[in-house]
């Protein structure tokens, strides 16, 4: 699932390349991926321009020039956005299908066409992603559903420790819950727990101060590093020099079930199901 670093990567790319470009029209091949009326979306977008692209957690927020409405776009489990630019890969989200296949393809459900003949493609293997127009008041309510966000000013130790204290919740579902910590998903939740040396099934009220501090630091360091490396989106992608990019090369536990732990070298990475999600950890390094 695309998480904060993957969504931030496409946000930065789209801001650079699509702001203030005149939209010609929105083509909707899969109406169920539009929340609300398809006709209204098309009417609002036609001849309009994106003036800013913001993000809260994993949700993209497009501001429009000629409308008080904002367009929300969520990639959910398998969404991807691709804006083909010669010599540059402006893309983000789920790594399948690979970004360099022909567009549109059978996973393309929405196309935002610009007047300069360029297009932004919204692909989604499983079609859980969506776009939705919201009023300013609705946008305030949407933003209020999100918790502390790594990288933002209010992600302070005081706020974090207050949030963690006294809860009987297990660590993994807590990290996944967007109303507590915005932007973390399955990959980075597992990596954060490993960084902190804490088992993902520990309850929050059993954590020591030192463990909470390591979690607080880990969330920030891992997210910052993943944003810098453009997330794990590009794990299958090699650039024009054949160099593989992305944060995937730094993953310590996620996707490494059965492999030797790179930190202790003693145990193989264990994979269990927790909070309904495949969860990876080291039995030696994490207490
Ligand atoms: Zn280990």
GROMACS .gro file of C-alpha atoms and ligand atoms in nm:
model
  288
    1UNK     CA    1   0.000   0.000   0.000
    2UNK     CA    2   0.131   0.346  -0.083
    3UNK     CA    3   0.222   0.517   0.245
    4UNK     CA    4   0.327   0.871   0.336
    5UNK     CA    5   0.665   0.860   0.152
    6UNK     CA    6   0.512   0.722  -0.168
    7UNK     CA    7   0.227   0.974  -0.166
    8UNK     CA    8   0.466   1.258  -0.083
    9UNK     CA    9   0.685   1.155  -0.378
   10UNK     CA   10   0.402   1.185  -0.628
   11UNK     CA   11   0.280   1.505  -0.462
   12UNK     CA   12   0.617   1.671  -0.516
   13UNK     CA   13   0.637   1.546  -0.875
   14UNK     CA   14   0.288   1.663  -0.964
   15UNK     CA   15   0.339   2.001  -0.799
   16UNK     CA   16   0.647   2.054  -1.010
   17UNK     CA   17   0.483   1.951  -1.336
   18UNK     CA   18   0.107   2.010  -1.333
   19UNK     CA   19   0.034   2.324  -1.130
   20UNK     CA   20  -0.142   2.596  -1.329
   21UNK     CA   21  -0.170   2.378  -1.640
   22UNK     CA   22  -0.511   2.415  -1.799
   23UNK     CA   23  -0.718   2.097  -1.767
   24UNK     CA   24  -0.911   1.998  -2.075
   25UNK     CA   25  -1.127   1.727  -1.922
   26UNK     CA   26  -1.144   1.433  -1.685
   27UNK     CA   27  -1.212   1.097  -1.847
   28UNK     CA   28  -1.378   0.852  -1.610
   29UNK     CA   29  -1.364   0.489  -1.718
   30UNK     CA   30  -1.460   0.345  -1.379
   31UNK     CA   31  -1.737   0.555  -1.221
   32UNK     CA   32  -1.720   0.373  -0.886
   33UNK     CA   33  -1.381   0.534  -0.824
   34UNK     CA   34  -1.553   0.873  -0.810
   35UNK     CA   35  -1.723   0.944  -0.480
   36UNK     CA   36  -2.014   1.172  -0.562
   37UNK     CA   37  -2.139   1.256  -0.908
   38UNK     CA   38  -1.915   1.187  -1.204
   39UNK     CA   39  -2.086   1.465  -1.399
   40UNK     CA   40  -2.010   1.721  -1.128
   41UNK     CA   41  -1.645   1.617  -1.113
   42UNK     CA   42  -1.613   1.653  -1.489
   43UNK     CA   43  -1.790   1.986  -1.493
   44UNK     CA   44  -1.574   2.130  -1.214
   45UNK     CA   45  -1.246   2.008  -1.363
   46UNK     CA   46  -1.309   2.108  -1.725
   47UNK     CA   47  -1.109   2.418  -1.809
   48UNK     CA   48  -0.988   2.448  -1.449
   49UNK     CA   49  -0.634   2.445  -1.310
   50UNK     CA   50  -0.468   2.289  -1.006
   51UNK     CA   51  -0.329   2.576  -0.798
   52UNK     CA   52  -0.181   2.368  -0.517
   53UNK     CA   53  -0.145   2.006  -0.414
   54UNK     CA   54  -0.148   1.942  -0.041
   55UNK     CA   55  -0.142   1.620   0.160
   56UNK     CA   56  -0.264   1.495   0.492
   57UNK     CA   57  -0.145   1.145   0.579
   58UNK     CA   58  -0.187   0.944   0.259
   59UNK     CA   59  -0.459   1.168   0.116
   60UNK     CA   60  -0.383   1.412  -0.165
   61UNK     CA   61  -0.574   1.742  -0.174
   62UNK     CA   62  -0.588   1.933  -0.503
   63UNK     CA   63  -0.688   2.300  -0.488
   64UNK     CA   64  -0.862   2.443  -0.790
   65UNK     CA   65  -0.846   2.787  -0.948
   66UNK     CA   66  -1.210   2.831  -1.046
   67UNK     CA   67  -1.389   2.649  -0.769
   68UNK     CA   68  -1.413   2.666  -0.391
   69UNK     CA   69  -1.422   2.285  -0.395
   70UNK     CA   70  -1.111   2.074  -0.340
   71UNK     CA   71  -1.046   1.739  -0.504
   72UNK     CA   72  -0.939   1.460  -0.272
   73UNK     CA   73  -0.748   1.168  -0.419
   74UNK     CA   74  -0.666   0.853  -0.223
   75UNK     CA   75  -0.458   0.569  -0.366
   76UNK     CA   76  -0.571   0.316  -0.103
   77UNK     CA   77  -0.416  -0.034  -0.145
   78UNK     CA   78  -0.302  -0.042  -0.506
   79UNK     CA   79  -0.351   0.301  -0.662
   80UNK     CA   80  -0.081   0.469  -0.867
   81UNK     CA   81  -0.051   0.805  -1.039
   82UNK     CA   82   0.163   0.850  -1.347
   83UNK     CA   83   0.232   1.172  -1.534
   84UNK     CA   84   0.457   1.089  -1.828
   85UNK     CA   85   0.726   1.348  -1.887
   86UNK     CA   86   1.008   1.293  -2.138
   87UNK     CA   87   1.326   1.191  -1.955
   88UNK     CA   88   1.169   1.189  -1.612
   89UNK     CA   89   0.949   0.949  -1.420
   90UNK     CA   90   0.677   1.143  -1.243
   91UNK     CA   91   0.492   0.862  -1.073
   92UNK     CA   92   0.401   0.727  -0.735
   93UNK     CA   93   0.199   0.467  -0.554
   94UNK     CA   94   0.174   0.094  -0.591
   95UNK     CA   95   0.459  -0.059  -0.791
   96UNK     CA   96   0.236  -0.276  -1.011
   97UNK     CA   97   0.186  -0.247  -1.304
   98UNK     CA   98   0.534  -0.110  -1.368
   99UNK     CA   99   0.539   0.257  -1.450
  100UNK     CA  100   0.693   0.219  -1.791
  101UNK     CA  101   0.415   0.009  -1.947
  102UNK     CA  102   0.188   0.164  -2.212
  103UNK     CA  103  -0.072   0.415  -2.096
  104UNK     CA  104  -0.361   0.401  -2.066
  105UNK     CA  105  -0.379   0.031  -1.983
  106UNK     CA  106  -0.643  -0.198  -1.839
  107UNK     CA  107  -0.573  -0.064  -1.487
  108UNK     CA  108  -0.633   0.299  -1.588
  109UNK     CA  109  -0.963   0.422  -1.444
  110UNK     CA  110  -0.931   0.799  -1.461
  111UNK     CA  111  -0.738   1.030  -1.689
  112UNK     CA  112  -0.690   1.400  -1.627
  113UNK     CA  113  -0.617   1.552  -1.967
  114UNK     CA  114  -0.440   1.885  -1.992
  115UNK     CA  115  -0.466   2.132  -2.275
  116UNK     CA  116  -0.100   2.083  -2.365
  117UNK     CA  117  -0.183   1.719  -2.454
  118UNK     CA  118  -0.018   1.578  -2.141
  119UNK     CA  119  -0.220   1.347  -1.914
  120UNK     CA  120  -0.222   1.231  -1.555
  121UNK     CA  121  -0.322   0.865  -1.524
  122UNK     CA  122  -0.488   0.718  -1.215
  123UNK     CA  123  -0.434   0.341  -1.227
  124UNK     CA  124  -0.555   0.096  -0.967
  125UNK     CA  125  -0.532  -0.283  -0.973
  126UNK     CA  126  -0.799  -0.340  -0.709
  127UNK     CA  127  -1.003  -0.019  -0.755
  128UNK     CA  128  -1.028   0.082  -0.389
  129UNK     CA  129  -0.880   0.427  -0.460
  130UNK     CA  130  -1.103   0.727  -0.518
  131UNK     CA  131  -1.141   1.092  -0.608
  132UNK     CA  132  -1.397   1.315  -0.440
  133UNK     CA  133  -1.491   1.681  -0.446
  134UNK     CA  134  -1.539   1.840  -0.105
  135UNK     CA  135  -1.650   2.182   0.017
  136UNK     CA  136  -1.415   2.388   0.240
  137UNK     CA  137  -1.622   2.285   0.542
  138UNK     CA  138  -1.604   1.916   0.448
  139UNK     CA  139  -1.229   1.951   0.400
  140UNK     CA  140  -1.188   2.079   0.755
  141UNK     CA  141  -1.380   1.774   0.881
  142UNK     CA  142  -1.165   1.540   0.670
  143UNK     CA  143  -0.841   1.693   0.800
  144UNK     CA  144  -0.966   1.659   1.158
  145UNK     CA  145  -0.982   1.281   1.119
  146UNK     CA  146  -0.604   1.260   1.089
  147UNK     CA  147  -0.368   1.236   1.383
  148UNK     CA  148  -0.011   1.350   1.442
  149UNK     CA  149   0.193   1.353   1.126
  150UNK     CA  150   0.568   1.285   1.116
  151UNK     CA  151   0.753   1.583   0.972
  152UNK     CA  152   0.492   1.833   1.088
  153UNK     CA  153   0.544   2.091   1.364
  154UNK     CA  154   0.301   1.930   1.607
  155UNK     CA  155   0.483   1.594   1.597
  156UNK     CA  156   0.656   1.679   1.924
  157UNK     CA  157   0.774   1.442   2.195
  158UNK     CA  158   0.513   1.592   2.432
  159UNK     CA  159   0.226   1.525   2.190
  160UNK     CA  160   0.355   1.181   2.098
  161UNK     CA  161   0.405   1.060   2.455
  162UNK     CA  162   0.063   1.194   2.555
  163UNK     CA  163  -0.090   0.999   2.267
  164UNK     CA  164   0.085   0.673   2.360
  165UNK     CA  165   0.039   0.689   2.735
  166UNK     CA  166  -0.214   0.474   2.913
  167UNK     CA  167  -0.336   0.284   2.609
  168UNK     CA  168  -0.388  -0.091   2.611
  169UNK     CA  169  -0.369  -0.103   2.228
  170UNK     CA  170  -0.101  -0.314   2.065
  171UNK     CA  171   0.178  -0.126   1.890
  172UNK     CA  172   0.107  -0.240   1.533
  173UNK     CA  173  -0.262  -0.141   1.512
  174UNK     CA  174  -0.177   0.185   1.688
  175UNK     CA  175   0.086   0.272   1.427
  176UNK     CA  176  -0.152   0.180   1.143
  177UNK     CA  177  -0.440   0.386   1.278
  178UNK     CA  178  -0.454   0.712   1.080
  179UNK     CA  179  -0.637   0.901   1.355
  180UNK     CA  180  -0.336   0.848   1.585
  181UNK     CA  181  -0.036   0.872   1.352
  182UNK     CA  182  -0.110   0.989   0.998
  183UNK     CA  183   0.071   0.839   0.703
  184UNK     CA  184   0.219   0.515   0.838
  185UNK     CA  185   0.106   0.187   0.682
  186UNK     CA  186   0.216  -0.173   0.691
  187UNK     CA  187   0.570  -0.133   0.559
  188UNK     CA  188   0.686   0.155   0.777
  189UNK     CA  189   0.497   0.037   1.088
  190UNK     CA  190   0.704  -0.284   1.081
  191UNK     CA  191   1.026  -0.092   1.018
  192UNK     CA  192   0.956   0.152   1.303
  193UNK     CA  193   0.892  -0.132   1.551
  194UNK     CA  194   1.218  -0.297   1.446
  195UNK     CA  195   1.410   0.031   1.477
  196UNK     CA  196   1.276   0.074   1.830
  197UNK     CA  197   1.349  -0.288   1.930
  198UNK     CA  198   0.986  -0.338   2.029
  199UNK     CA  199   0.767  -0.633   1.927
  200UNK     CA  200   0.466  -0.520   1.724
  201UNK     CA  201   0.232  -0.711   1.957
  202UNK     CA  202   0.345  -0.524   2.271
  203UNK     CA  203   0.075  -0.316   2.435
  204UNK     CA  204   0.148   0.056   2.456
  205UNK     CA  205   0.103   0.071   2.834
  206UNK     CA  206   0.388  -0.181   2.875
  207UNK     CA  207   0.642   0.044   2.698
  208UNK     CA  208   0.924   0.205   2.894
  209UNK     CA  209   1.005   0.573   2.845
  210UNK     CA  210   1.320   0.471   2.658
  211UNK     CA  211   1.117   0.253   2.420
  212UNK     CA  212   0.866   0.532   2.359
  213UNK     CA  213   1.154   0.767   2.282
  214UNK     CA  214   1.299   0.518   2.033
  215UNK     CA  215   0.960   0.486   1.866
  216UNK     CA  216   0.927   0.863   1.847
  217UNK     CA  217   1.272   0.899   1.690
  218UNK     CA  218   1.224   0.595   1.465
  219UNK     CA  219   0.903   0.723   1.312
  220UNK     CA  220   1.068   1.050   1.218
  221UNK     CA  221   1.395   0.905   1.094
  222UNK     CA  222   1.241   0.627   0.889
  223UNK     CA  223   0.977   0.849   0.729
  224UNK     CA  224   1.230   1.124   0.653
  225UNK     CA  225   1.470   0.875   0.497
  226UNK     CA  226   1.193   0.705   0.298
  227UNK     CA  227   1.072   1.042   0.164
  228UNK     CA  228   1.429   1.127   0.066
  229UNK     CA  229   1.456   0.796  -0.124
  230UNK     CA  230   1.111   0.836  -0.281
  231UNK     CA  231   0.957   0.553  -0.081
  232UNK     CA  232   0.951   0.193  -0.195
  233UNK     CA  233   0.748   0.270  -0.506
  234UNK     CA  234   1.047   0.239  -0.731
  235UNK     CA  235   1.164  -0.101  -0.612
  236UNK     CA  236   1.125  -0.248  -0.959
  237UNK     CA  237   1.234   0.062  -1.138
  238UNK     CA  238   1.581   0.125  -1.269
  239UNK     CA  239   1.673   0.474  -1.385
  240UNK     CA  240   1.838   0.555  -1.719
  241UNK     CA  241   2.175   0.449  -1.574
  242UNK     CA  242   2.029   0.114  -1.470
  243UNK     CA  243   2.048   0.214  -1.104
  244UNK     CA  244   1.775   0.083  -0.878
  245UNK     CA  245   1.635   0.353  -0.657
  246UNK     CA  246   1.416   0.377  -0.359
  247UNK     CA  247   1.393   0.293   0.007
  248UNK     CA  248   1.330  -0.080  -0.057
  249UNK     CA  249   1.704  -0.151  -0.024
  250UNK     CA  250   1.696  -0.022   0.336
  251UNK     CA  251   1.403  -0.234   0.457
  252UNK     CA  252   1.514  -0.441   0.757
  253UNK     CA  253   1.213  -0.662   0.823
  254UNK     CA  254   0.930  -0.589   0.579
  255UNK     CA  255   0.928  -0.844   0.296
  256UNK     CA  256   1.219  -1.037   0.455
  257UNK     CA  257   1.031  -1.322   0.624
  258UNK     CA  258   1.255  -1.627   0.669
  259UNK     CA  259   1.573  -1.431   0.593
  260UNK     CA  260   1.852  -1.381   0.850
  261UNK     CA  261   1.811  -1.065   1.055
  262UNK     CA  262   2.067  -0.813   0.934
  263UNK     CA  263   2.115  -0.664   1.281
  264UNK     CA  264   2.169  -0.968   1.508
  265UNK     CA  265   2.250  -1.231   1.246
  266UNK     CA  266   2.102  -1.492   1.484
  267UNK     CA  267   1.737  -1.520   1.399
  268UNK     CA  268   1.531  -1.536   1.085
  269UNK     CA  269   1.268  -1.266   1.040
  270UNK     CA  270   0.931  -1.391   1.166
  271UNK     CA  271   0.607  -1.312   0.988
  272UNK     CA  272   0.274  -1.328   1.172
  273UNK     CA  273  -0.070  -1.187   1.115
  274UNK     CA  274  -0.150  -0.895   1.345
  275UNK     CA  275  -0.436  -0.648   1.311
  276UNK     CA  276  -0.523  -0.838   0.994
  277UNK     CA  277  -0.191  -0.752   0.832
  278UNK     CA  278   0.125  -0.947   0.760
  279UNK     CA  279   0.366  -0.832   1.032
  280UNK     CA  280   0.743  -0.884   1.025
  281UNK     CA  281   0.981  -0.874   1.320
  282UNK     CA  282   1.296  -1.025   1.474
  283UNK     CA  283   1.241  -1.237   1.785
  284UNK     CA  284   1.592  -1.156   1.912
  285UNK     CA  285   1.614  -0.782   1.840
  286UNK     CA  286   1.260  -0.692   1.943
  287UNK     CA  287   1.141  -0.739   2.302
  288LIG    ZN1  288   1.759  -0.953   1.493
   0.00000   0.00000   0.00000
